[in-house]
Short mmCIF file of N, CA and C in Angstrom, two decimals:
data_model
loop_
_atom_site.label_atom_id
_atom_site.label_comp_id
_atom_site.label_asym_id
_atom_site.label_seq_id
_atom_site.Cartn_x
_atom_site.Cartn_y
_atom_site.Cartn_z
N MET A 849 0.69 10.33 -16.26
CA MET A 849 0.16 9.35 -17.23
C MET A 849 -0.74 10.17 -18.18
N PRO A 850 -0.39 10.35 -19.34
CA PRO A 850 -1.18 10.91 -20.49
C PRO A 850 -2.57 10.59 -20.28
N LYS A 851 -3.45 11.68 -20.34
CA LYS A 851 -4.83 11.36 -20.33
C LYS A 851 -5.62 11.54 -21.83
N THR A 852 -4.77 11.96 -22.87
CA THR A 852 -5.28 12.08 -24.23
C THR A 852 -4.51 11.59 -25.19
N GLN A 853 -4.65 11.20 -26.56
CA GLN A 853 -3.93 10.82 -27.36
C GLN A 853 -2.92 11.76 -27.68
N SER A 854 -3.25 13.01 -27.62
CA SER A 854 -2.25 14.24 -27.86
C SER A 854 -1.29 14.23 -26.91
N GLU A 855 -1.58 14.12 -25.78
CA GLU A 855 -0.62 14.14 -24.64
C GLU A 855 0.23 12.86 -24.59
N LEU A 856 -0.24 11.47 -24.82
CA LEU A 856 0.60 10.65 -25.25
C LEU A 856 1.67 10.66 -26.46
N ASP A 857 1.29 11.22 -27.31
CA ASP A 857 2.04 11.60 -28.59
C ASP A 857 3.26 12.70 -28.18
N THR A 858 2.85 13.58 -27.45
CA THR A 858 3.71 14.55 -27.08
C THR A 858 4.82 13.92 -26.08
N TRP A 859 4.39 12.85 -25.09
CA TRP A 859 5.32 12.52 -24.22
C TRP A 859 6.05 11.28 -24.88
N ALA A 860 5.34 10.53 -25.87
CA ALA A 860 6.35 9.79 -26.59
C ALA A 860 7.50 10.48 -27.66
N GLU A 861 7.08 11.72 -28.05
CA GLU A 861 8.15 12.38 -28.83
C GLU A 861 9.36 12.88 -27.97
N ARG A 862 9.04 13.12 -26.67
CA ARG A 862 10.02 13.66 -25.96
C ARG A 862 10.84 12.27 -25.40
N ALA A 863 10.11 11.53 -25.35
CA ALA A 863 10.92 10.14 -24.76
C ALA A 863 11.88 9.67 -25.77
N HIS A 864 11.52 9.76 -27.30
CA HIS A 864 12.24 9.35 -28.14
C HIS A 864 13.32 10.36 -28.46
N ALA A 865 13.23 11.62 -28.20
CA ALA A 865 14.18 12.64 -28.22
C ALA A 865 15.12 12.52 -27.19
N ASN A 866 14.90 12.22 -26.26
CA ASN A 866 15.90 11.66 -24.92
C ASN A 866 16.17 10.27 -24.78
N ASP A 867 16.12 9.63 -25.87
CA ASP A 867 16.40 8.38 -25.97
C ASP A 867 16.29 7.43 -25.06
N GLU A 868 14.96 7.55 -24.68
CA GLU A 868 14.49 6.40 -23.69
C GLU A 868 14.40 5.12 -24.13
N TYR A 869 14.39 4.30 -23.26
CA TYR A 869 14.31 2.90 -23.66
C TYR A 869 12.97 2.46 -24.12
N TYR A 870 13.15 1.66 -25.26
CA TYR A 870 11.96 1.10 -26.18
C TYR A 870 10.96 0.66 -24.96
N GLU A 871 11.30 -0.19 -24.00
CA GLU A 871 10.65 -0.95 -23.11
C GLU A 871 9.58 0.12 -22.38
N ILE A 872 10.21 1.15 -22.02
CA ILE A 872 9.36 2.33 -21.05
C ILE A 872 8.54 2.96 -21.87
N ILE A 873 8.81 3.03 -23.32
CA ILE A 873 7.64 3.82 -24.29
C ILE A 873 6.68 2.65 -24.53
N ASP A 874 7.01 1.63 -24.78
CA ASP A 874 5.85 0.50 -25.18
C ASP A 874 5.10 0.36 -23.88
N SER A 875 5.72 0.47 -22.57
CA SER A 875 4.85 0.12 -21.59
C SER A 875 3.96 1.26 -21.48
N MET A 876 4.35 2.47 -21.63
CA MET A 876 3.26 3.81 -21.54
C MET A 876 2.43 3.44 -22.30
N HIS A 877 2.65 3.15 -23.65
CA HIS A 877 1.28 2.56 -24.75
C HIS A 877 0.52 1.77 -24.40
N ARG A 878 1.08 0.77 -23.88
CA ARG A 878 0.12 -0.21 -23.21
C ARG A 878 -0.89 0.03 -22.15
N LYS A 879 -0.08 0.88 -21.29
CA LYS A 879 -1.05 1.31 -20.07
C LYS A 879 -2.10 2.27 -20.62
N PHE A 880 -1.63 3.11 -21.58
CA PHE A 880 -2.78 4.17 -22.04
C PHE A 880 -3.79 3.38 -22.88
N LYS A 881 -3.68 2.46 -23.47
CA LYS A 881 -4.55 1.51 -24.24
C LYS A 881 -5.34 0.66 -23.04
N MET A 882 -4.74 0.49 -22.02
CA MET A 882 -5.60 -0.36 -20.92
C MET A 882 -6.66 0.67 -20.39
N CYS A 883 -6.03 1.99 -20.32
CA CYS A 883 -6.70 3.05 -19.29
C CYS A 883 -7.86 3.53 -20.26
N LEU A 884 -7.99 3.53 -21.59
CA LEU A 884 -8.76 3.76 -22.53
C LEU A 884 -10.31 3.09 -22.29
N GLY A 885 -10.04 1.70 -21.76
CA GLY A 885 -11.24 1.09 -21.38
C GLY A 885 -11.87 1.25 -20.25
N ILE A 886 -11.10 2.15 -19.47
CA ILE A 886 -11.75 2.65 -17.98
C ILE A 886 -12.75 3.66 -18.16
N ALA A 887 -13.75 3.87 -17.54
CA ALA A 887 -14.92 5.12 -17.82
C ALA A 887 -14.28 6.30 -17.21
N ASP A 888 -13.62 6.05 -15.92
CA ASP A 888 -13.18 7.24 -15.21
C ASP A 888 -11.73 7.54 -15.32
N ARG A 889 -11.29 8.16 -16.48
CA ARG A 889 -10.03 7.97 -16.57
C ARG A 889 -9.31 9.15 -15.85
N ASP A 890 -10.18 10.10 -15.39
CA ASP A 890 -9.60 11.56 -14.68
C ASP A 890 -9.29 10.94 -13.34
N GLY A 891 -9.58 9.77 -12.60
CA GLY A 891 -9.51 9.41 -11.50
C GLY A 891 -8.09 8.92 -11.16
N PRO A 892 -7.51 8.80 -10.11
CA PRO A 892 -5.81 8.28 -10.15
C PRO A 892 -5.91 6.65 -10.42
N TYR A 893 -5.18 6.54 -11.35
CA TYR A 893 -5.08 5.15 -12.05
C TYR A 893 -4.60 4.18 -11.06
N VAL A 894 -3.60 4.72 -10.11
CA VAL A 894 -3.06 3.78 -9.04
C VAL A 894 -4.25 3.24 -8.20
N ASP A 895 -5.08 4.05 -8.15
CA ASP A 895 -6.27 3.72 -7.08
C ASP A 895 -6.90 2.54 -7.84
N MET A 896 -7.11 2.77 -9.13
CA MET A 896 -7.87 1.66 -9.95
C MET A 896 -7.12 0.65 -10.20
N LEU A 897 -6.03 0.65 -10.33
CA LEU A 897 -5.24 -0.67 -10.40
C LEU A 897 -5.23 -1.36 -8.89
N ILE A 898 -5.17 -0.82 -7.60
CA ILE A 898 -5.27 -1.32 -6.39
C ILE A 898 -6.46 -1.90 -6.38
N GLU A 899 -7.65 -1.33 -6.84
CA GLU A 899 -8.98 -1.57 -6.79
C GLU A 899 -9.16 -3.17 -7.64
N ALA A 900 -8.55 -3.13 -8.68
CA ALA A 900 -8.64 -4.45 -9.60
C ALA A 900 -7.77 -5.37 -8.86
N ALA A 901 -6.83 -5.14 -8.45
CA ALA A 901 -5.80 -6.13 -7.69
C ALA A 901 -6.63 -6.65 -6.40
N GLU A 902 -7.15 -5.71 -5.61
CA GLU A 902 -8.03 -6.38 -4.65
C GLU A 902 -8.89 -7.41 -4.83
N LYS A 903 -9.61 -7.04 -6.07
CA LYS A 903 -10.40 -7.90 -6.90
C LYS A 903 -9.77 -9.18 -7.34
N GLY A 904 -8.65 -9.44 -7.28
CA GLY A 904 -8.04 -10.62 -8.02
C GLY A 904 -7.36 -10.45 -9.23
N SER A 905 -7.15 -9.16 -9.95
CA SER A 905 -6.67 -9.24 -11.19
C SER A 905 -5.04 -9.36 -11.06
N ASP A 906 -4.66 -10.19 -11.77
CA ASP A 906 -3.23 -10.60 -11.81
C ASP A 906 -2.73 -9.41 -12.98
N LYS A 907 -3.02 -8.84 -13.83
CA LYS A 907 -2.86 -7.97 -14.85
C LYS A 907 -2.74 -6.68 -13.92
N ALA A 908 -3.42 -6.38 -13.05
CA ALA A 908 -3.52 -5.10 -12.44
C ALA A 908 -2.25 -5.21 -11.55
N VAL A 909 -1.89 -6.25 -10.90
CA VAL A 909 -0.91 -6.32 -10.01
C VAL A 909 0.57 -6.02 -10.91
N SER A 910 0.47 -6.85 -12.03
CA SER A 910 1.59 -6.80 -13.12
C SER A 910 2.00 -5.22 -13.34
N LEU A 911 0.70 -4.44 -13.74
CA LEU A 911 0.72 -3.17 -13.89
C LEU A 911 1.33 -2.29 -12.89
N PHE A 912 0.76 -2.69 -11.65
CA PHE A 912 1.24 -1.88 -10.43
C PHE A 912 2.73 -1.92 -10.03
N TRP A 913 3.23 -3.11 -10.42
CA TRP A 913 4.68 -3.45 -10.45
C TRP A 913 5.42 -2.61 -11.44
N GLN A 914 4.86 -2.32 -12.49
CA GLN A 914 5.71 -1.77 -13.68
C GLN A 914 5.68 -0.28 -13.39
N LEU A 915 4.94 0.48 -12.30
CA LEU A 915 5.17 1.83 -12.24
C LEU A 915 6.48 2.43 -11.90
N GLY A 916 7.21 3.41 -12.76
CA GLY A 916 8.17 3.89 -12.66
C GLY A 916 8.26 4.94 -11.75
N ASP A 917 9.49 5.50 -11.23
CA ASP A 917 9.61 6.59 -10.30
C ASP A 917 9.00 7.90 -10.64
N VAL A 918 8.83 8.15 -11.97
CA VAL A 918 8.19 9.42 -12.43
C VAL A 918 6.75 9.33 -12.52
N GLU A 919 6.13 8.12 -12.74
CA GLU A 919 4.73 8.00 -12.48
C GLU A 919 4.42 7.86 -11.12
N LEU A 920 5.11 7.39 -10.16
CA LEU A 920 4.88 7.46 -8.90
C LEU A 920 5.09 8.52 -8.10
N VAL A 921 5.88 9.53 -8.57
CA VAL A 921 6.10 10.88 -7.91
C VAL A 921 4.85 11.56 -8.27
N ASP A 922 4.09 11.51 -9.65
CA ASP A 922 2.99 12.05 -10.29
C ASP A 922 1.81 11.58 -9.20
N GLU A 923 1.66 10.25 -9.10
CA GLU A 923 0.42 9.68 -8.69
C GLU A 923 0.18 9.85 -7.40
N LEU A 924 1.62 9.78 -6.60
CA LEU A 924 1.36 9.89 -5.13
C LEU A 924 1.52 11.48 -4.86
N LYS A 925 1.63 12.22 -5.67
CA LYS A 925 1.88 13.79 -5.60
C LYS A 925 3.01 13.96 -4.49
N LEU A 926 4.27 13.65 -4.78
CA LEU A 926 5.49 13.58 -4.15
C LEU A 926 6.24 14.88 -4.30
N LYS A 927 5.97 15.59 -5.46
CA LYS A 927 6.93 16.64 -5.93
C LYS A 927 7.11 17.56 -4.68
N ASP A 928 6.03 17.91 -4.16
CA ASP A 928 6.24 19.32 -3.35
C ASP A 928 5.91 18.87 -1.55
N VAL A 929 6.36 17.57 -1.44
CA VAL A 929 6.18 17.00 -0.14
C VAL A 929 7.60 16.92 0.58
N PRO A 930 7.81 17.21 1.88
CA PRO A 930 9.13 16.99 2.53
C PRO A 930 9.69 15.42 2.24
N ARG A 931 10.91 15.52 2.14
CA ARG A 931 11.77 14.04 1.97
C ARG A 931 11.20 13.08 2.86
N ASP A 932 11.00 13.39 4.17
CA ASP A 932 10.60 12.45 5.20
C ASP A 932 9.21 11.71 4.71
N GLU A 933 8.06 12.66 4.29
CA GLU A 933 6.97 12.22 3.66
C GLU A 933 6.94 11.49 2.37
N GLN A 934 8.04 11.99 1.50
CA GLN A 934 8.22 11.08 0.32
C GLN A 934 8.55 9.79 0.48
N VAL A 935 9.53 9.68 1.41
CA VAL A 935 10.02 8.17 2.03
C VAL A 935 8.89 7.36 2.34
N SER A 936 8.07 7.87 3.24
CA SER A 936 7.00 7.17 3.97
C SER A 936 5.94 6.68 2.97
N ARG A 937 5.51 7.83 2.00
CA ARG A 937 4.82 7.11 1.09
C ARG A 937 5.33 6.17 0.04
N ARG A 938 6.43 6.21 -0.38
CA ARG A 938 6.92 5.30 -1.17
C ARG A 938 7.18 3.94 -0.60
N GLN A 939 7.37 3.86 0.75
CA GLN A 939 7.52 2.82 1.61
C GLN A 939 6.06 2.19 1.66
N ALA A 940 5.07 2.84 1.68
CA ALA A 940 3.55 2.61 1.89
C ALA A 940 3.09 1.92 0.82
N PHE A 941 3.67 2.45 -0.56
CA PHE A 941 3.42 1.95 -1.79
C PHE A 941 4.03 0.60 -2.05
N ILE A 942 5.42 0.50 -1.58
CA ILE A 942 5.90 -0.80 -1.79
C ILE A 942 5.32 -1.92 -0.94
N THR A 943 4.84 -1.53 0.20
CA THR A 943 4.07 -2.34 1.08
C THR A 943 2.94 -2.92 0.38
N THR A 944 2.19 -1.89 -0.01
CA THR A 944 1.03 -2.49 -0.80
C THR A 944 1.19 -3.28 -2.09
N LYS A 945 2.09 -2.92 -2.64
CA LYS A 945 2.64 -3.51 -3.90
C LYS A 945 2.84 -5.20 -3.79
N TYR A 946 3.51 -5.55 -2.69
CA TYR A 946 3.79 -6.66 -2.08
C TYR A 946 2.60 -7.55 -1.68
N ARG A 947 1.99 -6.58 -0.69
CA ARG A 947 0.62 -7.24 -0.24
C ARG A 947 -0.41 -7.64 -1.33
N LEU A 948 -0.70 -6.82 -2.07
CA LEU A 948 -1.32 -7.40 -3.18
C LEU A 948 -1.02 -8.59 -4.28
N ALA A 949 0.27 -8.32 -4.49
CA ALA A 949 0.82 -9.45 -5.14
C ALA A 949 0.89 -10.68 -4.47
N HIS A 950 0.84 -10.73 -3.13
CA HIS A 950 0.77 -12.00 -2.14
C HIS A 950 -0.69 -12.49 -2.38
N LYS A 951 -1.36 -11.59 -2.06
CA LYS A 951 -3.16 -11.88 -2.23
C LYS A 951 -3.35 -12.65 -3.60
N VAL A 952 -2.97 -11.94 -4.71
CA VAL A 952 -3.38 -12.74 -6.01
C VAL A 952 -2.43 -13.82 -6.23
N ALA A 953 -1.22 -13.71 -5.74
CA ALA A 953 -0.39 -14.92 -6.01
C ALA A 953 -1.20 -16.21 -5.35
N LEU A 954 -1.63 -16.18 -4.09
CA LEU A 954 -2.33 -17.30 -3.34
C LEU A 954 -3.58 -17.63 -4.13
N GLN A 955 -4.17 -16.85 -5.02
CA GLN A 955 -5.45 -17.02 -5.75
C GLN A 955 -4.75 -17.80 -7.00
N GLY A 956 -3.55 -17.84 -7.48
CA GLY A 956 -2.95 -18.58 -8.47
C GLY A 956 -2.69 -17.67 -9.57
N GLY A 957 -2.40 -16.34 -9.46
CA GLY A 957 -1.79 -15.49 -10.31
C GLY A 957 -0.32 -15.65 -10.49
N GLU A 958 -0.34 -16.04 -11.71
CA GLU A 958 1.10 -16.49 -12.04
C GLU A 958 2.27 -15.12 -11.97
N SER A 959 1.70 -14.23 -12.68
CA SER A 959 2.49 -13.09 -12.91
C SER A 959 2.82 -12.51 -11.36
N SER A 960 1.92 -12.44 -10.73
CA SER A 960 2.02 -12.31 -9.19
C SER A 960 3.21 -12.96 -8.41
N MET A 961 3.08 -14.31 -8.65
CA MET A 961 3.94 -15.09 -8.05
C MET A 961 5.35 -14.96 -8.76
N LEU A 962 5.48 -14.60 -10.01
CA LEU A 962 6.84 -14.43 -10.57
C LEU A 962 7.41 -12.89 -10.06
N LYS A 963 6.37 -12.07 -9.72
CA LYS A 963 6.88 -10.73 -9.16
C LYS A 963 7.49 -11.00 -7.73
N LEU A 964 6.90 -11.82 -6.99
CA LEU A 964 7.36 -11.99 -5.66
C LEU A 964 8.57 -12.98 -5.64
N ILE A 965 8.67 -13.81 -6.62
CA ILE A 965 9.89 -14.67 -6.50
C ILE A 965 11.13 -13.80 -6.93
N SER A 966 11.01 -13.04 -7.76
CA SER A 966 12.08 -11.90 -7.92
C SER A 966 12.16 -10.75 -6.87
N GLY A 967 10.99 -10.38 -6.35
CA GLY A 967 11.13 -9.27 -5.33
C GLY A 967 11.68 -9.44 -4.16
N PHE A 968 11.39 -10.81 -3.79
CA PHE A 968 12.12 -11.03 -2.09
C PHE A 968 13.57 -11.30 -2.42
N GLN A 969 14.01 -11.58 -3.61
CA GLN A 969 15.43 -11.71 -3.70
C GLN A 969 16.07 -10.47 -3.50
N HIS A 970 15.32 -9.21 -3.67
CA HIS A 970 15.92 -7.87 -3.55
C HIS A 970 15.45 -7.23 -2.30
N LEU A 971 14.19 -7.32 -2.14
CA LEU A 971 13.84 -6.60 -0.89
C LEU A 971 12.50 -7.31 -0.34
N ASP A 972 12.40 -7.32 0.96
CA ASP A 972 11.41 -7.69 1.60
C ASP A 972 11.00 -6.51 2.61
N PRO A 973 9.81 -5.79 2.11
CA PRO A 973 9.55 -4.77 2.90
C PRO A 973 9.26 -4.51 4.42
N GLN A 974 9.03 -5.88 4.71
CA GLN A 974 8.86 -6.02 6.29
C GLN A 974 10.33 -5.98 7.08
N THR A 975 11.24 -6.22 6.30
CA THR A 975 12.44 -6.40 6.97
C THR A 975 13.58 -5.36 6.27
N GLY A 976 13.29 -4.96 5.33
CA GLY A 976 14.11 -3.97 4.43
C GLY A 976 15.44 -4.61 3.71
N GLY A 977 15.50 -5.92 4.08
CA GLY A 977 16.71 -6.86 3.38
C GLY A 977 15.91 -7.76 2.33
N GLN A 978 16.86 -8.62 1.81
CA GLN A 978 16.46 -9.74 1.02
C GLN A 978 15.90 -10.81 1.88
N ASP A 979 14.95 -11.53 0.98
CA ASP A 979 14.25 -12.92 2.06
C ASP A 979 14.33 -14.07 0.94
N TYR A 980 15.45 -14.67 0.95
CA TYR A 980 15.52 -15.97 -0.06
C TYR A 980 14.34 -17.00 0.31
N VAL A 981 14.25 -17.07 1.70
CA VAL A 981 13.13 -18.06 2.31
C VAL A 981 11.86 -17.75 1.49
N LYS A 982 11.42 -16.54 1.60
CA LYS A 982 10.14 -16.15 0.63
C LYS A 982 10.15 -16.43 -0.55
N SER A 983 11.14 -16.07 -1.18
CA SER A 983 11.56 -16.18 -2.78
C SER A 983 11.60 -17.44 -3.30
N LEU A 984 12.06 -18.54 -2.27
CA LEU A 984 11.88 -19.91 -2.65
C LEU A 984 10.68 -20.60 -2.48
N ALA A 985 9.87 -20.08 -1.12
CA ALA A 985 8.54 -20.59 -1.09
C ALA A 985 7.78 -20.31 -2.13
N PHE A 986 7.89 -19.20 -2.84
CA PHE A 986 6.87 -18.67 -3.90
C PHE A 986 7.29 -19.71 -5.21
N ALA A 987 8.62 -19.88 -5.25
CA ALA A 987 9.16 -20.53 -6.45
C ALA A 987 8.32 -22.03 -6.40
N TYR A 988 8.65 -22.66 -5.08
CA TYR A 988 8.08 -23.86 -4.88
C TYR A 988 6.49 -23.90 -5.22
N PHE A 989 5.99 -22.76 -4.65
CA PHE A 989 4.53 -22.70 -4.78
C PHE A 989 4.15 -22.70 -6.20
N PHE A 990 4.94 -21.93 -7.02
CA PHE A 990 4.52 -21.67 -8.49
C PHE A 990 4.49 -22.97 -9.21
N VAL A 991 5.74 -23.93 -8.86
CA VAL A 991 5.80 -25.23 -9.33
C VAL A 991 4.58 -26.14 -8.98
N GLU A 992 4.14 -26.00 -7.93
CA GLU A 992 3.04 -26.92 -7.71
C GLU A 992 1.74 -26.29 -8.22
N VAL A 993 1.42 -24.83 -8.24
CA VAL A 993 0.21 -24.51 -8.58
C VAL A 993 0.07 -24.33 -10.18
N VAL A 994 1.20 -23.90 -10.81
CA VAL A 994 1.01 -23.68 -12.28
C VAL A 994 1.29 -24.81 -12.99
N SER A 995 0.29 -25.29 -13.99
CA SER A 995 0.67 -26.51 -14.64
C SER A 995 1.12 -26.40 -16.00
N ASN A 996 1.19 -25.23 -16.71
CA ASN A 996 1.62 -24.86 -17.93
C ASN A 996 2.24 -23.55 -18.06
N SER A 997 3.40 -23.42 -18.18
CA SER A 997 3.92 -21.91 -18.03
C SER A 997 5.30 -21.91 -19.06
N ASP A 998 5.47 -20.74 -19.80
CA ASP A 998 6.44 -20.44 -20.82
C ASP A 998 7.78 -20.49 -19.90
N VAL A 999 7.38 -19.92 -18.77
CA VAL A 999 8.64 -19.58 -17.73
C VAL A 999 8.91 -20.67 -16.65
N PHE A 1000 8.31 -21.77 -17.07
CA PHE A 1000 8.41 -22.99 -15.81
C PHE A 1000 9.90 -23.31 -15.89
N GLY A 1001 10.67 -23.33 -16.74
CA GLY A 1001 12.10 -23.62 -16.66
C GLY A 1001 13.03 -22.54 -15.96
N ARG A 1002 12.73 -21.20 -16.31
CA ARG A 1002 13.28 -20.12 -15.55
C ARG A 1002 13.14 -20.24 -13.93
N VAL A 1003 11.66 -20.64 -13.47
CA VAL A 1003 11.47 -20.62 -12.29
C VAL A 1003 12.28 -21.68 -11.60
N GLU A 1004 12.34 -23.03 -12.31
CA GLU A 1004 13.14 -24.04 -11.80
C GLU A 1004 14.49 -23.96 -11.73
N TRP A 1005 14.97 -23.11 -12.62
CA TRP A 1005 16.58 -22.64 -12.41
C TRP A 1005 16.54 -21.68 -11.19
N THR A 1006 15.66 -20.78 -10.86
CA THR A 1006 15.62 -20.04 -9.77
C THR A 1006 15.72 -20.75 -8.55
N ILE A 1007 14.80 -21.71 -8.38
CA ILE A 1007 15.00 -22.58 -7.38
C ILE A 1007 16.25 -23.04 -7.10
N ARG A 1008 16.90 -23.71 -8.01
CA ARG A 1008 18.22 -24.46 -8.06
C ARG A 1008 19.31 -23.38 -7.43
N ASP A 1009 19.07 -22.15 -8.14
CA ASP A 1009 20.05 -21.13 -7.83
C ASP A 1009 19.79 -20.74 -6.25
N LEU A 1010 18.61 -20.55 -6.02
CA LEU A 1010 18.57 -20.14 -4.31
C LEU A 1010 18.69 -21.40 -3.43
N GLU A 1011 18.61 -22.47 -3.78
CA GLU A 1011 18.75 -23.61 -2.99
C GLU A 1011 20.32 -23.81 -2.71
N GLY A 1012 21.12 -23.21 -3.82
CA GLY A 1012 22.60 -23.31 -3.82
C GLY A 1012 23.14 -22.32 -2.75
N LYS A 1013 22.26 -21.24 -2.58
CA LYS A 1013 22.67 -19.96 -1.69
C LYS A 1013 22.28 -20.14 -0.28
N MET A 1014 21.57 -21.17 -0.11
CA MET A 1014 20.72 -21.24 1.34
C MET A 1014 21.33 -22.37 2.02
N SER A 1015 20.85 -22.36 3.41
CA SER A 1015 21.52 -23.42 4.37
C SER A 1015 20.01 -24.08 4.52
N PRO A 1016 20.37 -25.66 4.67
CA PRO A 1016 19.28 -26.60 4.75
C PRO A 1016 17.98 -25.85 5.84
N GLU A 1017 18.23 -25.41 6.84
CA GLU A 1017 17.22 -24.80 7.70
C GLU A 1017 16.39 -23.72 6.80
N GLU A 1018 17.05 -22.96 5.89
CA GLU A 1018 16.41 -21.82 5.29
C GLU A 1018 15.39 -22.68 4.37
N ILE A 1019 15.93 -23.67 3.47
CA ILE A 1019 15.10 -24.54 2.72
C ILE A 1019 13.95 -25.03 3.28
N THR A 1020 14.14 -25.73 4.57
CA THR A 1020 13.25 -26.38 5.49
C THR A 1020 12.15 -25.27 5.60
N GLN A 1021 12.57 -23.96 6.12
CA GLN A 1021 11.66 -23.01 6.35
C GLN A 1021 10.70 -22.74 5.12
N ALA A 1022 11.47 -22.66 3.82
CA ALA A 1022 10.68 -22.27 2.72
C ALA A 1022 9.84 -23.53 2.25
N ASN A 1023 10.14 -24.61 2.72
CA ASN A 1023 9.08 -25.78 2.15
C ASN A 1023 7.86 -25.64 3.17
N GLU A 1024 8.10 -25.13 4.48
CA GLU A 1024 6.83 -25.06 5.27
C GLU A 1024 6.06 -23.86 5.00
N LEU A 1025 6.59 -22.86 4.34
CA LEU A 1025 6.06 -21.59 4.16
C LEU A 1025 5.15 -21.93 2.92
N THR A 1026 5.79 -22.73 2.01
CA THR A 1026 4.83 -23.17 0.80
C THR A 1026 3.84 -24.03 1.11
N ARG A 1027 3.95 -24.93 2.05
CA ARG A 1027 2.63 -25.80 2.70
C ARG A 1027 1.62 -24.86 3.10
N ASP A 1028 2.11 -23.84 3.75
CA ASP A 1028 1.04 -22.77 4.41
C ASP A 1028 0.38 -22.01 3.00
N PHE A 1029 1.31 -21.75 2.06
CA PHE A 1029 0.59 -21.11 0.81
C PHE A 1029 -0.41 -21.96 0.00
N LEU A 1030 0.06 -23.26 -0.06
CA LEU A 1030 -0.83 -24.33 -0.53
C LEU A 1030 -2.28 -24.33 0.17
N ALA A 1031 -2.16 -24.41 1.46
CA ALA A 1031 -3.15 -24.62 2.14
C ALA A 1031 -4.12 -23.47 2.09
N GLN A 1032 -3.73 -22.19 2.13
CA GLN A 1032 -4.27 -20.78 1.81
C GLN A 1032 -5.02 -21.07 0.34
N HIS A 1033 -4.28 -21.45 -0.64
CA HIS A 1033 -4.58 -21.47 -2.14
C HIS A 1033 -5.73 -22.36 -1.99
N ARG A 1034 -5.73 -23.56 -1.26
CA ARG A 1034 -6.74 -24.55 -1.39
C ARG A 1034 -8.12 -24.06 -0.62
N ALA A 1035 -8.07 -23.15 0.36
CA ALA A 1035 -8.98 -22.85 1.01
C ALA A 1035 -9.88 -21.71 0.27
N LEU A 1036 -9.24 -21.16 -0.88
CA LEU A 1036 -9.91 -19.78 -1.50
C LEU A 1036 -10.99 -20.44 -2.49
#
């Protein structure tokens, strides 16, 4: 992560020269602007995002999920460590990412819910595989908790899509998990 405007400009020039995607360049600029408001910019910003997410920041969770491989290698200092250690640290990072999103989602964090709806369709860090039950449960939870959202239709479409791929038993499990989420949400 660039620490000065000059470093950001140099990074952006290289990114443009390498035909980097606009979204990646834009994301870096947004992250840099966010970090300008942080007093201790020399500290590891991943730690700052974790701290903010632990305090309930949905924005911090969203930024945490946007970290790319290059940033992750730099922040976790993976360049010079053995492959086994790299895999272990990345796995710990992914587990932390899901844990924080889960925590903030239960507090009503819309972005965190969306990250988990999508994320569990691809990976459950506990099992290493997909978990449509958890994905559907968070989609149901989203519909119950979020009253007005631009992405409501997309979540409803995801629900229909997931239900079409799942057995009645799995859908029942998702409903039970959603009830648990709602109880935890109300208790906060």
